[in-house]
Amino acid sequence: PDAAAWFRRAEALEASDRRAAESAYRRVLAIDPAHADASLNLGALLCETGRPGEAIGLYDEALRTRPHEPLLHYNRAIALEDTGDAAAALASYHVALRLAPDLADAHYNAARLHQQLGDAKQAVRHFNAYRRLQRQR
């Protein structure tokens, strides 16, 4: 099967067999290393199974071929948060927001981290952007 077929299989397996889903996503990436959706889904799966460090490596590799993909930066930020690296996570959220200023969840997460790091002004700025985007939905 081609990458698209393996990707469909991986998505279908996520609910019932995470190990098989992970293997299928890895197969997609072996066929097509630039398959952003496979990287996004596999990275999320790695985070959900307590392996954020592996997810960060996966996202870093994906960003070599897709540096302008905001969701890769966003998901990388989530994985970085899972490792406790708030400053690096915040930097990744900011890259995601430069690429996609309407990414509401990135504004929310950036606001939380700014607040946590003691930067109230930036926290308010991002919370306001998040609220504005939520109203537009």
mmCIF file of N, CA, C and O in Angstrom, residues 78-124:
data_model
loop_
_atom_site.group_PDB
_atom_site.id
_atom_site.type_symbol
_atom_site.label_atom_id
_atom_site.label_comp_id
_atom_site.label_asym_id
_atom_site.label_seq_id
_atom_site.Cartn_x
_atom_site.Cartn_y
_atom_site.Cartn_z
ATOM 1 N N ILE A 78 3.351 21.723 22.503
ATOM 2 C CA ILE A 78 2.635 20.897 23.483
ATOM 3 C C ILE A 78 3.568 19.825 24.049
ATOM 4 O O ILE A 78 3.606 19.595 25.262
ATOM 5 N N ALA A 79 4.332 19.181 23.170
ATOM 6 C CA ALA A 79 5.271 18.157 23.630
ATOM 7 C C ALA A 79 6.332 18.772 24.549
ATOM 8 O O ALA A 79 6.700 18.177 25.569
ATOM 9 N N LEU A 80 6.808 19.957 24.195
ATOM 10 C CA LEU A 80 7.784 20.635 25.042
ATOM 11 C C LEU A 80 7.190 20.962 26.409
ATOM 12 O O LEU A 80 7.863 20.836 27.438
ATOM 13 N N GLU A 81 5.933 21.375 26.427
ATOM 14 C CA GLU A 81 5.260 21.608 27.721
ATOM 15 C C GLU A 81 5.231 20.326 28.535
ATOM 16 O O GLU A 81 5.438 20.347 29.749
ATOM 17 N N ASP A 82 4.958 19.210 27.863
ATOM 18 C CA ASP A 82 4.902 17.927 28.564
ATOM 19 C C ASP A 82 6.239 17.557 29.205
ATOM 20 O O ASP A 82 6.272 16.803 30.178
ATOM 21 N N THR A 83 7.350 18.082 28.663
ATOM 22 C CA THR A 83 8.662 17.811 29.258
ATOM 23 C C THR A 83 9.016 18.841 30.327
ATOM 24 O O THR A 83 10.051 18.720 30.974
ATOM 25 N N GLY A 84 8.182 19.881 30.476
ATOM 26 C CA GLY A 84 8.428 20.907 31.469
ATOM 27 C C GLY A 84 9.245 22.081 30.975
ATOM 28 O O GLY A 84 9.607 22.960 31.756
ATOM 29 N N ASP A 85 9.519 22.134 29.686
ATOM 30 C CA ASP A 85 10.327 23.219 29.118
ATOM 31 C C ASP A 85 9.409 24.335 28.630
ATOM 32 O O ASP A 85 9.136 24.472 27.432
ATOM 33 N N ALA A 86 8.945 25.156 29.565
ATOM 34 C CA ALA A 86 7.973 26.200 29.247
ATOM 35 C C ALA A 86 8.538 27.244 28.293
ATOM 36 O O ALA A 86 7.833 27.703 27.387
ATOM 37 N N ALA A 87 9.787 27.621 28.455
ATOM 38 C CA ALA A 87 10.373 28.657 27.592
ATOM 39 C C ALA A 87 10.460 28.182 26.145
ATOM 40 O O ALA A 87 10.106 28.923 25.220
ATOM 41 N N ALA A 88 10.906 26.956 25.936
ATOM 42 C CA ALA A 88 10.991 26.420 24.568
ATOM 43 C C ALA A 88 9.592 26.230 23.989
ATOM 44 O O ALA A 88 9.365 26.468 22.798
ATOM 45 N N ALA A 89 8.647 25.803 24.817
ATOM 46 C CA ALA A 89 7.271 25.645 24.357
ATOM 47 C C ALA A 89 6.712 26.982 23.907
ATOM 48 O O ALA A 89 6.092 27.084 22.836
ATOM 49 N N LEU A 90 6.944 28.007 24.692
ATOM 50 C CA LEU A 90 6.461 29.344 24.347
ATOM 51 C C LEU A 90 7.060 29.811 23.021
ATOM 52 O O LEU A 90 6.350 30.374 22.180
ATOM 53 N N ALA A 91 8.326 29.550 22.811
ATOM 54 C CA ALA A 91 8.964 29.929 21.542
ATOM 55 C C ALA A 91 8.295 29.211 20.371
ATOM 56 O O ALA A 91 8.063 29.812 19.315
ATOM 57 N N SER A 92 7.951 27.939 20.547
ATOM 58 C CA SER A 92 7.274 27.197 19.474
ATOM 59 C C SER A 92 5.860 27.707 19.231
ATOM 60 O O SER A 92 5.407 27.774 18.092
ATOM 61 N N TYR A 93 5.156 28.074 20.312
ATOM 62 C CA TYR A 93 3.833 28.674 20.123
ATOM 63 C C TYR A 93 3.952 29.974 19.336
ATOM 64 O O TYR A 93 3.129 30.254 18.459
ATOM 65 N N HIS A 94 4.964 30.763 19.627
ATOM 66 C CA HIS A 94 5.135 32.032 18.912
ATOM 67 C C HIS A 94 5.427 31.814 17.434
ATOM 68 O O HIS A 94 4.907 32.557 16.591
ATOM 69 N N VAL A 95 6.209 30.793 17.100
ATOM 70 C CA VAL A 95 6.446 30.484 15.684
ATOM 71 C C VAL A 95 5.134 30.076 15.031
ATOM 72 O O VAL A 95 4.802 30.538 13.937
ATOM 73 N N ALA A 96 4.383 29.222 15.698
ATOM 74 C CA ALA A 96 3.083 28.799 15.146
ATOM 75 C C ALA A 96 2.190 30.004 14.903
ATOM 76 O O ALA A 96 1.516 30.088 13.862
ATOM 77 N N LEU A 97 2.197 30.949 15.817
ATOM 78 C CA LEU A 97 1.343 32.127 15.680
ATOM 79 C C LEU A 97 1.842 33.091 14.610
ATOM 80 O O LEU A 97 1.032 33.775 13.982
ATOM 81 N N ARG A 98 3.138 33.146 14.384
ATOM 82 C CA ARG A 98 3.634 33.961 13.262
ATOM 83 C C ARG A 98 3.150 33.383 11.934
ATOM 84 O O ARG A 98 2.841 34.107 11.007
ATOM 85 N N LEU A 99 3.073 32.057 11.877
ATOM 86 C CA LEU A 99 2.639 31.384 10.653
ATOM 87 C C LEU A 99 1.117 31.365 10.509
ATOM 88 O O LEU A 99 0.601 31.334 9.395
ATOM 89 N N ALA A 100 0.419 31.326 11.640
ATOM 90 C CA ALA A 100 -1.052 31.246 11.634
ATOM 91 C C ALA A 100 -1.595 32.068 12.796
ATOM 92 O O ALA A 100 -1.907 31.525 13.863
ATOM 93 N N PRO A 101 -1.714 33.386 12.619
ATOM 94 C CA PRO A 101 -2.159 34.265 13.706
ATOM 95 C C PRO A 101 -3.553 33.946 14.241
ATOM 96 O O PRO A 101 -3.903 34.382 15.333
ATOM 97 N N ASP A 102 -4.328 33.181 13.493
ATOM 98 C CA ASP A 102 -5.690 32.843 13.928
ATOM 99 C C ASP A 102 -5.773 31.496 14.646
ATOM 100 O O ASP A 102 -6.861 30.971 14.861
ATOM 101 N N LEU A 103 -4.653 30.958 15.048
ATOM 102 C CA LEU A 103 -4.624 29.675 15.756
ATOM 103 C C LEU A 103 -4.959 29.923 17.231
ATOM 104 O O LEU A 103 -4.090 30.152 18.071
ATOM 105 N N ALA A 104 -6.248 29.905 17.518
ATOM 106 C CA ALA A 104 -6.762 30.311 18.832
ATOM 107 C C ALA A 104 -6.129 29.523 19.975
ATOM 108 O O ALA A 104 -5.742 30.107 20.997
ATOM 109 N N ASP A 105 -6.024 28.219 19.841
ATOM 110 C CA ASP A 105 -5.480 27.414 20.925
ATOM 111 C C ASP A 105 -4.028 27.769 21.223
ATOM 112 O O ASP A 105 -3.584 27.690 22.375
ATOM 113 N N ALA A 106 -3.281 28.170 20.212
ATOM 114 C CA ALA A 106 -1.897 28.595 20.444
ATOM 115 C C ALA A 106 -1.871 29.893 21.240
ATOM 116 O O ALA A 106 -1.012 30.074 22.111
ATOM 117 N N HIS A 107 -2.814 30.796 20.971
ATOM 118 C CA HIS A 107 -2.903 32.019 21.771
ATOM 119 C C HIS A 107 -3.215 31.679 23.229
ATOM 120 O O HIS A 107 -2.610 32.223 24.150
ATOM 121 N N TYR A 108 -4.159 30.774 23.425
ATOM 122 C CA TYR A 108 -4.534 30.398 24.782
ATOM 123 C C TYR A 108 -3.350 29.789 25.532
ATOM 124 O O TYR A 108 -3.046 30.171 26.664
ATOM 125 N N ASN A 109 -2.672 28.841 24.877
ATOM 126 C CA ASN A 109 -1.548 28.176 25.539
ATOM 127 C C ASN A 109 -0.391 29.145 25.780
ATOM 128 O O ASN A 109 0.268 29.085 26.818
ATOM 129 N N ALA A 110 -0.149 30.042 24.822
ATOM 130 C CA ALA A 110 0.897 31.053 25.008
ATOM 131 C C ALA A 110 0.531 31.967 26.174
ATOM 132 O O ALA A 110 1.397 32.323 26.990
ATOM 133 N N ALA A 111 -0.735 32.332 26.282
ATOM 134 C CA ALA A 111 -1.179 33.182 27.394
ATOM 135 C C ALA A 111 -0.926 32.497 28.729
ATOM 136 O O ALA A 111 -0.408 33.120 29.675
ATOM 137 N N ARG A 112 -1.276 31.223 28.821
ATOM 138 C CA ARG A 112 -1.042 30.465 30.060
ATOM 139 C C ARG A 112 0.432 30.474 30.439
ATOM 140 O O ARG A 112 0.793 30.685 31.599
ATOM 141 N N LEU A 113 1.285 30.229 29.438
ATOM 142 C CA LEU A 113 2.716 30.168 29.732
ATOM 143 C C LEU A 113 3.284 31.538 30.097
ATOM 144 O O LEU A 113 4.120 31.647 30.999
ATOM 145 N N HIS A 114 2.839 32.574 29.389
ATOM 146 C CA HIS A 114 3.285 33.920 29.756
ATOM 147 C C HIS A 114 2.881 34.225 31.198
ATOM 148 O O HIS A 114 3.666 34.786 31.970
ATOM 149 N N GLN A 115 1.672 33.859 31.554
ATOM 150 C CA GLN A 115 1.184 34.077 32.910
ATOM 151 C C GLN A 115 2.051 33.300 33.906
ATOM 152 O O GLN A 115 2.477 33.842 34.934
ATOM 153 N N GLN A 116 2.302 32.055 33.595
ATOM 154 C CA GLN A 116 3.116 31.189 34.448
ATOM 155 C C GLN A 116 4.530 31.757 34.615
ATOM 156 O O GLN A 116 5.116 31.659 35.693
ATOM 157 N N LEU A 117 5.051 32.359 33.555
ATOM 158 C CA LEU A 117 6.412 32.905 33.586
ATOM 159 C C LEU A 117 6.464 34.349 34.093
ATOM 160 O O LEU A 117 7.525 34.964 34.106
ATOM 161 N N GLY A 118 5.292 34.903 34.479
ATOM 162 C CA GLY A 118 5.254 36.216 35.095
ATOM 163 C C GLY A 118 5.157 37.389 34.138
ATOM 164 O O GLY A 118 5.370 38.531 34.544
ATOM 165 N N ASP A 119 4.813 37.148 32.890
ATOM 166 C CA ASP A 119 4.683 38.234 31.915
ATOM 167 C C ASP A 119 3.194 38.523 31.697
ATOM 168 O O ASP A 119 2.580 38.063 30.727
ATOM 169 N N ALA A 120 2.623 39.307 32.601
ATOM 170 C CA ALA A 120 1.181 39.573 32.583
ATOM 171 C C ALA A 120 0.749 40.293 31.316
ATOM 172 O O ALA A 120 -0.332 40.010 30.773
ATOM 173 N N LYS A 121 1.552 41.207 30.830
ATOM 174 C CA LYS A 121 1.183 41.988 29.642
ATOM 175 C C LYS A 121 1.004 41.064 28.423
ATOM 176 O O LYS A 121 -0.003 41.165 27.712
ATOM 177 N N GLN A 122 1.951 40.177 28.210
ATOM 178 C CA GLN A 122 1.834 39.247 27.081
ATOM 179 C C GLN A 122 0.707 38.239 27.310
ATOM 180 O O GLN A 122 0.033 37.829 26.363
ATOM 181 N N ALA A 123 0.507 37.851 28.554
ATOM 182 C CA ALA A 123 -0.590 36.924 28.859
ATOM 183 C C ALA A 123 -1.923 37.546 28.471
ATOM 184 O O ALA A 123 -2.746 36.911 27.792
ATOM 185 N N VAL A 124 -2.138 38.799 28.874
ATOM 186 C CA VAL A 124 -3.389 39.491 28.544
ATOM 187 C C VAL A 124 -3.528 39.625 27.036
ATOM 188 O O VAL A 124 -4.617 39.407 26.486
#
